mmCIF file of C-alpha atoms in Angstrom:
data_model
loop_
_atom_site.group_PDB
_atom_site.id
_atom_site.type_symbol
_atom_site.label_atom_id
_atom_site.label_comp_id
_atom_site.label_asym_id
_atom_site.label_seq_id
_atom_site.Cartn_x
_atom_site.Cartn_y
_atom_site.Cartn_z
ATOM 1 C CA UNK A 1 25.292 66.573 13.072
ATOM 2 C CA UNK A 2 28.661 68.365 12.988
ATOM 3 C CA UNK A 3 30.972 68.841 9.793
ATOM 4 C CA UNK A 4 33.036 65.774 10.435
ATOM 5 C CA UNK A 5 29.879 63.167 11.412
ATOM 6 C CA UNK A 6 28.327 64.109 8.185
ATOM 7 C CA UNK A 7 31.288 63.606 5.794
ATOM 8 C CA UNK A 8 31.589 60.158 7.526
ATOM 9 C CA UNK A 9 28.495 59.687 7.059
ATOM 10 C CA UNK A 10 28.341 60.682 3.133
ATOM 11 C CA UNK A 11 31.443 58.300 2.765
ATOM 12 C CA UNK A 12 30.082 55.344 3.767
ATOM 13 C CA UNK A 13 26.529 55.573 2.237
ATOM 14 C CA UNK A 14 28.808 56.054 -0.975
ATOM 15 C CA UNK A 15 30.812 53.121 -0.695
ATOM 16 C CA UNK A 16 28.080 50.947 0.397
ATOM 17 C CA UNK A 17 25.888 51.838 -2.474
ATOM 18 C CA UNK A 18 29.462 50.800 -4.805
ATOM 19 C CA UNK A 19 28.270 47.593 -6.200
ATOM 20 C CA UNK A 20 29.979 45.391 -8.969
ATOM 21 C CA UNK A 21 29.656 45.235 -12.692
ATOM 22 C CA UNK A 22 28.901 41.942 -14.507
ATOM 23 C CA UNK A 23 29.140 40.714 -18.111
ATOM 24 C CA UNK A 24 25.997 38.589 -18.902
ATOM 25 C CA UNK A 25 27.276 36.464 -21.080
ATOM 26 C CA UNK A 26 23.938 34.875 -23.336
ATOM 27 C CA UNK A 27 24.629 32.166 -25.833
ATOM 28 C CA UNK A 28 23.600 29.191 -27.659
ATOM 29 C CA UNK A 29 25.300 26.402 -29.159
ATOM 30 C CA UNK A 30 24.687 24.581 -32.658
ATOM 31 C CA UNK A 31 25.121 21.439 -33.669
ATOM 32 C CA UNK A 32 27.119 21.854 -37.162
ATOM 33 C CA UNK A 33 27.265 18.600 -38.013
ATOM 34 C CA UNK A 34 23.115 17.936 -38.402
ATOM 35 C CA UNK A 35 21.795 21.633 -38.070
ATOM 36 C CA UNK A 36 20.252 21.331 -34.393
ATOM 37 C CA UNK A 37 20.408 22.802 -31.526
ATOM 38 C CA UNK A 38 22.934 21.272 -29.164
ATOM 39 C CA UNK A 39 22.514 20.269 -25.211
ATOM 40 C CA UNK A 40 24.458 19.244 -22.532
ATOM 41 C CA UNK A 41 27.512 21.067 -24.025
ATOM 42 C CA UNK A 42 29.891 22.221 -21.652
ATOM 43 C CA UNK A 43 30.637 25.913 -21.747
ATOM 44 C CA UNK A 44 33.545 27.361 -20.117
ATOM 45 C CA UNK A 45 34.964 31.162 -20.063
ATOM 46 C CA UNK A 46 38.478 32.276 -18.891
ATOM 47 C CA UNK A 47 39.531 35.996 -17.994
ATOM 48 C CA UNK A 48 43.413 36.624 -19.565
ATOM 49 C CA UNK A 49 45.303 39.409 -17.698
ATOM 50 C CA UNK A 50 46.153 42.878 -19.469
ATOM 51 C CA UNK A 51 49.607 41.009 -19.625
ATOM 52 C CA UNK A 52 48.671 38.030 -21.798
ATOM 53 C CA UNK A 53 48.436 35.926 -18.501
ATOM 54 C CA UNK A 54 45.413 32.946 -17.722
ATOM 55 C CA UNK A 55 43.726 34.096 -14.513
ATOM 56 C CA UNK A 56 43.021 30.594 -12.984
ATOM 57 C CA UNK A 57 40.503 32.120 -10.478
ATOM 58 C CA UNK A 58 38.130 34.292 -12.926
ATOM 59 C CA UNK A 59 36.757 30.621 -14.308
ATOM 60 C CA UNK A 60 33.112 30.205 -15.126
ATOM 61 C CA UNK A 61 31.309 27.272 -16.193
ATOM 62 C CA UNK A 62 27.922 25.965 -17.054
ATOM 63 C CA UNK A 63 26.416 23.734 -19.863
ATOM 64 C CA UNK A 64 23.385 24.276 -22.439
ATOM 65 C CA UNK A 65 19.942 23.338 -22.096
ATOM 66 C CA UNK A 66 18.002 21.990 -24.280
ATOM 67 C CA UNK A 67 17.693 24.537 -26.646
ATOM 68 C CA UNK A 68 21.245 24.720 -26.578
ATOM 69 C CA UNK A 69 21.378 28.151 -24.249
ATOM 70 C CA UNK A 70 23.644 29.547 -21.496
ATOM 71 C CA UNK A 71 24.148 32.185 -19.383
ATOM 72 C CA UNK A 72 26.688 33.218 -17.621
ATOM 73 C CA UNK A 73 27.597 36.730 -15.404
ATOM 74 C CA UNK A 74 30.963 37.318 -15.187
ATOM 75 C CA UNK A 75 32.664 39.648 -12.985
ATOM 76 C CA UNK A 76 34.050 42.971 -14.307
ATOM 77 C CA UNK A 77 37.801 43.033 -13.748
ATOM 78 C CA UNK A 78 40.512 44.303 -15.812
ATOM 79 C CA UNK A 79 41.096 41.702 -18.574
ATOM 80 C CA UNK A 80 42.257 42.006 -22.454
ATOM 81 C CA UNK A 81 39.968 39.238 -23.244
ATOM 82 C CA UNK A 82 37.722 36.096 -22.204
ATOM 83 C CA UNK A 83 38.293 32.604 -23.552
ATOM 84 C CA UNK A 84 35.227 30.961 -24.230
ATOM 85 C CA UNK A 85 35.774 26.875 -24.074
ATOM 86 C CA UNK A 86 32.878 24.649 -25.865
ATOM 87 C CA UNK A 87 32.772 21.001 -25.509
ATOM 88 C CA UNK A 88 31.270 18.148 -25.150
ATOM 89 C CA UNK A 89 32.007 14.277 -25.860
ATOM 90 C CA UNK A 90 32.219 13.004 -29.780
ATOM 91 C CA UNK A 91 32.655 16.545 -30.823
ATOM 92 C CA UNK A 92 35.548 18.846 -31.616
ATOM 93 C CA UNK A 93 36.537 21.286 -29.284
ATOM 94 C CA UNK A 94 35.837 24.914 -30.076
ATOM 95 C CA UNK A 95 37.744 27.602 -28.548
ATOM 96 C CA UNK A 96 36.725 31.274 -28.905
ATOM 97 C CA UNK A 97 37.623 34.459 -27.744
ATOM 98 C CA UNK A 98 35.665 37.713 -26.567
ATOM 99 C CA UNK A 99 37.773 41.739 -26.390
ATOM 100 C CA UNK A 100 37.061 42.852 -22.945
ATOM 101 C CA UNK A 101 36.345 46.022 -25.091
ATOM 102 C CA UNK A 102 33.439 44.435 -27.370
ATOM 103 C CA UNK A 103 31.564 43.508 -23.885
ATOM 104 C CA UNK A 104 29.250 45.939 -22.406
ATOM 105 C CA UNK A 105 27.847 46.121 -18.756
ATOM 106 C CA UNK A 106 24.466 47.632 -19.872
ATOM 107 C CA UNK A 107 22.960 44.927 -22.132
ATOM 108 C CA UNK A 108 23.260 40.630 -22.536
ATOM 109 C CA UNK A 109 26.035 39.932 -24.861
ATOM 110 C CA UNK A 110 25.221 37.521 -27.316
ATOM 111 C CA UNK A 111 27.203 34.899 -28.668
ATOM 112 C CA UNK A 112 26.564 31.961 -30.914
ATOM 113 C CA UNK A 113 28.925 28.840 -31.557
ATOM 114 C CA UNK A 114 28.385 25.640 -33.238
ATOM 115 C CA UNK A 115 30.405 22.447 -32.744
ATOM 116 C CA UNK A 116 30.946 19.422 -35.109
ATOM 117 C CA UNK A 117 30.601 15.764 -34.633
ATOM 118 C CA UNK A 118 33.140 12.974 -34.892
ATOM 119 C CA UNK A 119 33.335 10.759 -37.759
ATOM 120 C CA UNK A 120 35.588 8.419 -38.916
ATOM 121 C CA UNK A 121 36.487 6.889 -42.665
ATOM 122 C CA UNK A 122 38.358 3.768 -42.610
ATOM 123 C CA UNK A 123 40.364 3.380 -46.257
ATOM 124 C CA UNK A 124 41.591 0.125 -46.907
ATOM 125 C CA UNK A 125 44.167 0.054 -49.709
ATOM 126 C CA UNK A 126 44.116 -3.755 -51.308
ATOM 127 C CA UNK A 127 46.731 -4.638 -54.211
ATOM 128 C CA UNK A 128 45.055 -7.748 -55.438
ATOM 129 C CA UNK A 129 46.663 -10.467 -57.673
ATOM 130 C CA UNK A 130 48.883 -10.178 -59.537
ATOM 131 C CA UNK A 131 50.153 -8.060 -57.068
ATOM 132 C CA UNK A 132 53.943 -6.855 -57.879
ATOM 133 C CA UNK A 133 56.964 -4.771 -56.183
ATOM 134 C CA UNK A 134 57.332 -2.151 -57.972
ATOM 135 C CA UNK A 135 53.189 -1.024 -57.792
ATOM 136 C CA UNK A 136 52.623 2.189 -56.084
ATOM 137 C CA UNK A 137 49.623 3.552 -54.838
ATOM 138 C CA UNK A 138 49.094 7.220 -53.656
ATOM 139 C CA UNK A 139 46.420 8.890 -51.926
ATOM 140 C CA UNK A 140 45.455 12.637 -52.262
ATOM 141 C CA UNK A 141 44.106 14.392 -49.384
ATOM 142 C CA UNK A 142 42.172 17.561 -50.825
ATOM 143 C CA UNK A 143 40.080 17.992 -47.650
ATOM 144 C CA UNK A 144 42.139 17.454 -44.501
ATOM 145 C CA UNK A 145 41.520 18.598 -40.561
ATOM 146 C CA UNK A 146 44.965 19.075 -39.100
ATOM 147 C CA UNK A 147 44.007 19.805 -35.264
ATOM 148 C CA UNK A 148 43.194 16.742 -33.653
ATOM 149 C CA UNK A 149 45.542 13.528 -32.538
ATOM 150 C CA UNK A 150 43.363 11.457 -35.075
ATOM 151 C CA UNK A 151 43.357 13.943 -37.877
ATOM 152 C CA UNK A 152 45.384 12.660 -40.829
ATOM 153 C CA UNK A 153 47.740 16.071 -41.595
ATOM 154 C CA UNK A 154 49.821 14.574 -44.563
ATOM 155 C CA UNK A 155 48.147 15.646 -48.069
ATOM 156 C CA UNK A 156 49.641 12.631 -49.264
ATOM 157 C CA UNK A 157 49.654 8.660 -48.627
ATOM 158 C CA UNK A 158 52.040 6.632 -50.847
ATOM 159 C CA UNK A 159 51.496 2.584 -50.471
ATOM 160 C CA UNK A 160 54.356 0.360 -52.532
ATOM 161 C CA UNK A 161 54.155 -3.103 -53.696
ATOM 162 C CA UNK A 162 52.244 -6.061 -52.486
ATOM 163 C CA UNK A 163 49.889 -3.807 -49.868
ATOM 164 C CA UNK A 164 47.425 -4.576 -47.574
ATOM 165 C CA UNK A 165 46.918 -1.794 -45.294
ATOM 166 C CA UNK A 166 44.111 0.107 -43.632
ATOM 167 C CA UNK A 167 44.148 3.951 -42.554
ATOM 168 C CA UNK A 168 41.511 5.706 -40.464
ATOM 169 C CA UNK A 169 41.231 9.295 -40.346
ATOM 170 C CA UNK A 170 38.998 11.894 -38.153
ATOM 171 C CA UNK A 171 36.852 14.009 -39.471
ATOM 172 C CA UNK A 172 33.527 16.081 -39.253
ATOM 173 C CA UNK A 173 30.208 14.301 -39.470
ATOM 174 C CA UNK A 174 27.759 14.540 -41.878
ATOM 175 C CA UNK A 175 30.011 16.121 -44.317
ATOM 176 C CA UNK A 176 31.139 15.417 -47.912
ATOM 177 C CA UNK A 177 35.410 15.432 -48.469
ATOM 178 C CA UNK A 178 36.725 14.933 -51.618
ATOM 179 C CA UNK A 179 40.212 12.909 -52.312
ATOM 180 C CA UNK A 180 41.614 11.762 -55.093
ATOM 181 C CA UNK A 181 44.040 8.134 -55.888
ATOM 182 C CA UNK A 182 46.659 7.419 -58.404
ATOM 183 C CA UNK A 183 47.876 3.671 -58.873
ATOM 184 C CA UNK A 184 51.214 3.346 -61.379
ATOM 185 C CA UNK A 185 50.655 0.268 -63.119
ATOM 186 C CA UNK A 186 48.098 0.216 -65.116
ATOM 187 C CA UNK A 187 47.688 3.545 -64.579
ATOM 188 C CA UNK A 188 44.477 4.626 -63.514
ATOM 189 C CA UNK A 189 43.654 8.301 -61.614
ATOM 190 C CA UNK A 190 40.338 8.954 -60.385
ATOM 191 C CA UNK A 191 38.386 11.238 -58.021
ATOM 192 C CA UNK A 192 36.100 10.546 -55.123
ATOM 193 C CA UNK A 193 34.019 12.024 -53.001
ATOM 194 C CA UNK A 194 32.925 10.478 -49.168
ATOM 195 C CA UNK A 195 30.073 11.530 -47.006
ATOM 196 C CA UNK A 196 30.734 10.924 -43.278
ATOM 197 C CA UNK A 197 28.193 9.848 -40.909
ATOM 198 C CA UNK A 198 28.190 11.664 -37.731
ATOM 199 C CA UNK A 199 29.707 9.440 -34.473
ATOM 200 C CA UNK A 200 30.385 6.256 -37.042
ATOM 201 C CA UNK A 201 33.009 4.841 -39.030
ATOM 202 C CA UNK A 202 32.703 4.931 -43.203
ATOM 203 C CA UNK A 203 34.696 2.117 -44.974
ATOM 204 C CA UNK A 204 36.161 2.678 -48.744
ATOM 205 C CA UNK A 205 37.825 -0.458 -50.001
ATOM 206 C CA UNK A 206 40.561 0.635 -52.812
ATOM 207 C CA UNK A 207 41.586 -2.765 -54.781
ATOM 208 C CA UNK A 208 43.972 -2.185 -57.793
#
């Protein structure tokens, strides 16, 4: 074999040895809301560009089992960062994020999430006889969730005169909030706390 044969040769046994690098990607998912494991949650993972940009064709997606696992093997490519998209119905989203520099070729990278379950409390504000004008009711929010369309982001409700009114906010099952009501005539100011029930609706009836 002559000079030139054999670097041909050497160059292609080189490049066809050249394989690609993965991330595995090994996770498992939680559920917050009643300390379990959580299945059928749908896990997807995003590459963003060195330049801040979403690369719509690096997308991966699977969902948990039923211990809640996933695996995934992502392509090596240059990236800042991966996205890492939890979901699944009657939960919040959960959106985290993975440096491309904290991820290593050699070894599973582990992650762990947990999401929470939806839960609603219904207050109904009531002003019973003798109901007059001039009474004001306020509500205190001191435990709020401001990232959802059903979240209730004002840390305060005010309710004049003759009211009968309802107001449902979202929040995280199985979870104790705390809130606190003022009503102007007679005065009265007391604190109270809620427990939410994970995928239902808790009622609190507030007649002054």
């Amino acid at each position: 074999m002559n000079k030139l044969h054999y670097i041909v040769f050497l160059f292609i046994s080189l490049t066809s040895c050249k394989k690609d690098l993965y991330f595995q990607i090994e996770g498992q998912v939680f559920d917050g809301s009643l300390n379990t494991v959580l299945n059928a949650a749908d896990i997807q993972i995003v590459q963003v560009n060195n330049d801040g940009s979403v690369n719509n064709t690096a997308v991966y997606n699977t969902i948990t089992d039923n211990n809640g696992k996933f695996s995934l093997n992502i392509k090596r490519e240059k990236a800042i960062k991966y996205l890492i998209n939890i979901s699944k119905d009657n939960y919040f989203d959960e959106e985290k994020s993975i440096n491309f520099s904290d991820l290593s070729t050699e070894t599973p990278n582990i992650v762990l999430y947990q999401l929470f379950a939806k839960s609603w409390i219904k207050f109904r504000i009531n002003n019973v006889f003798p109901a007059n004008s001039s009474d004001v009711f306020t509500l205190n929010f001191n435990d709020k969730l401001t990232v959802c369309n059903e979240c209730c982001i004002d840390s305060k409700y005010y309710y004049n005169g003759n009211i009968h009114d309802s107001l449902i906010c979202l929040f995280k099952g199985n979870q104790s909030y705390f809130f606190n009501y003022i009503v102007s005539s007679p005065f009265e100011q007391k604190d109270i706390e809620i427990k939410t029930i994970s995928f239902d609706t808790v009622t609190y009836d507030f007649n002054y």
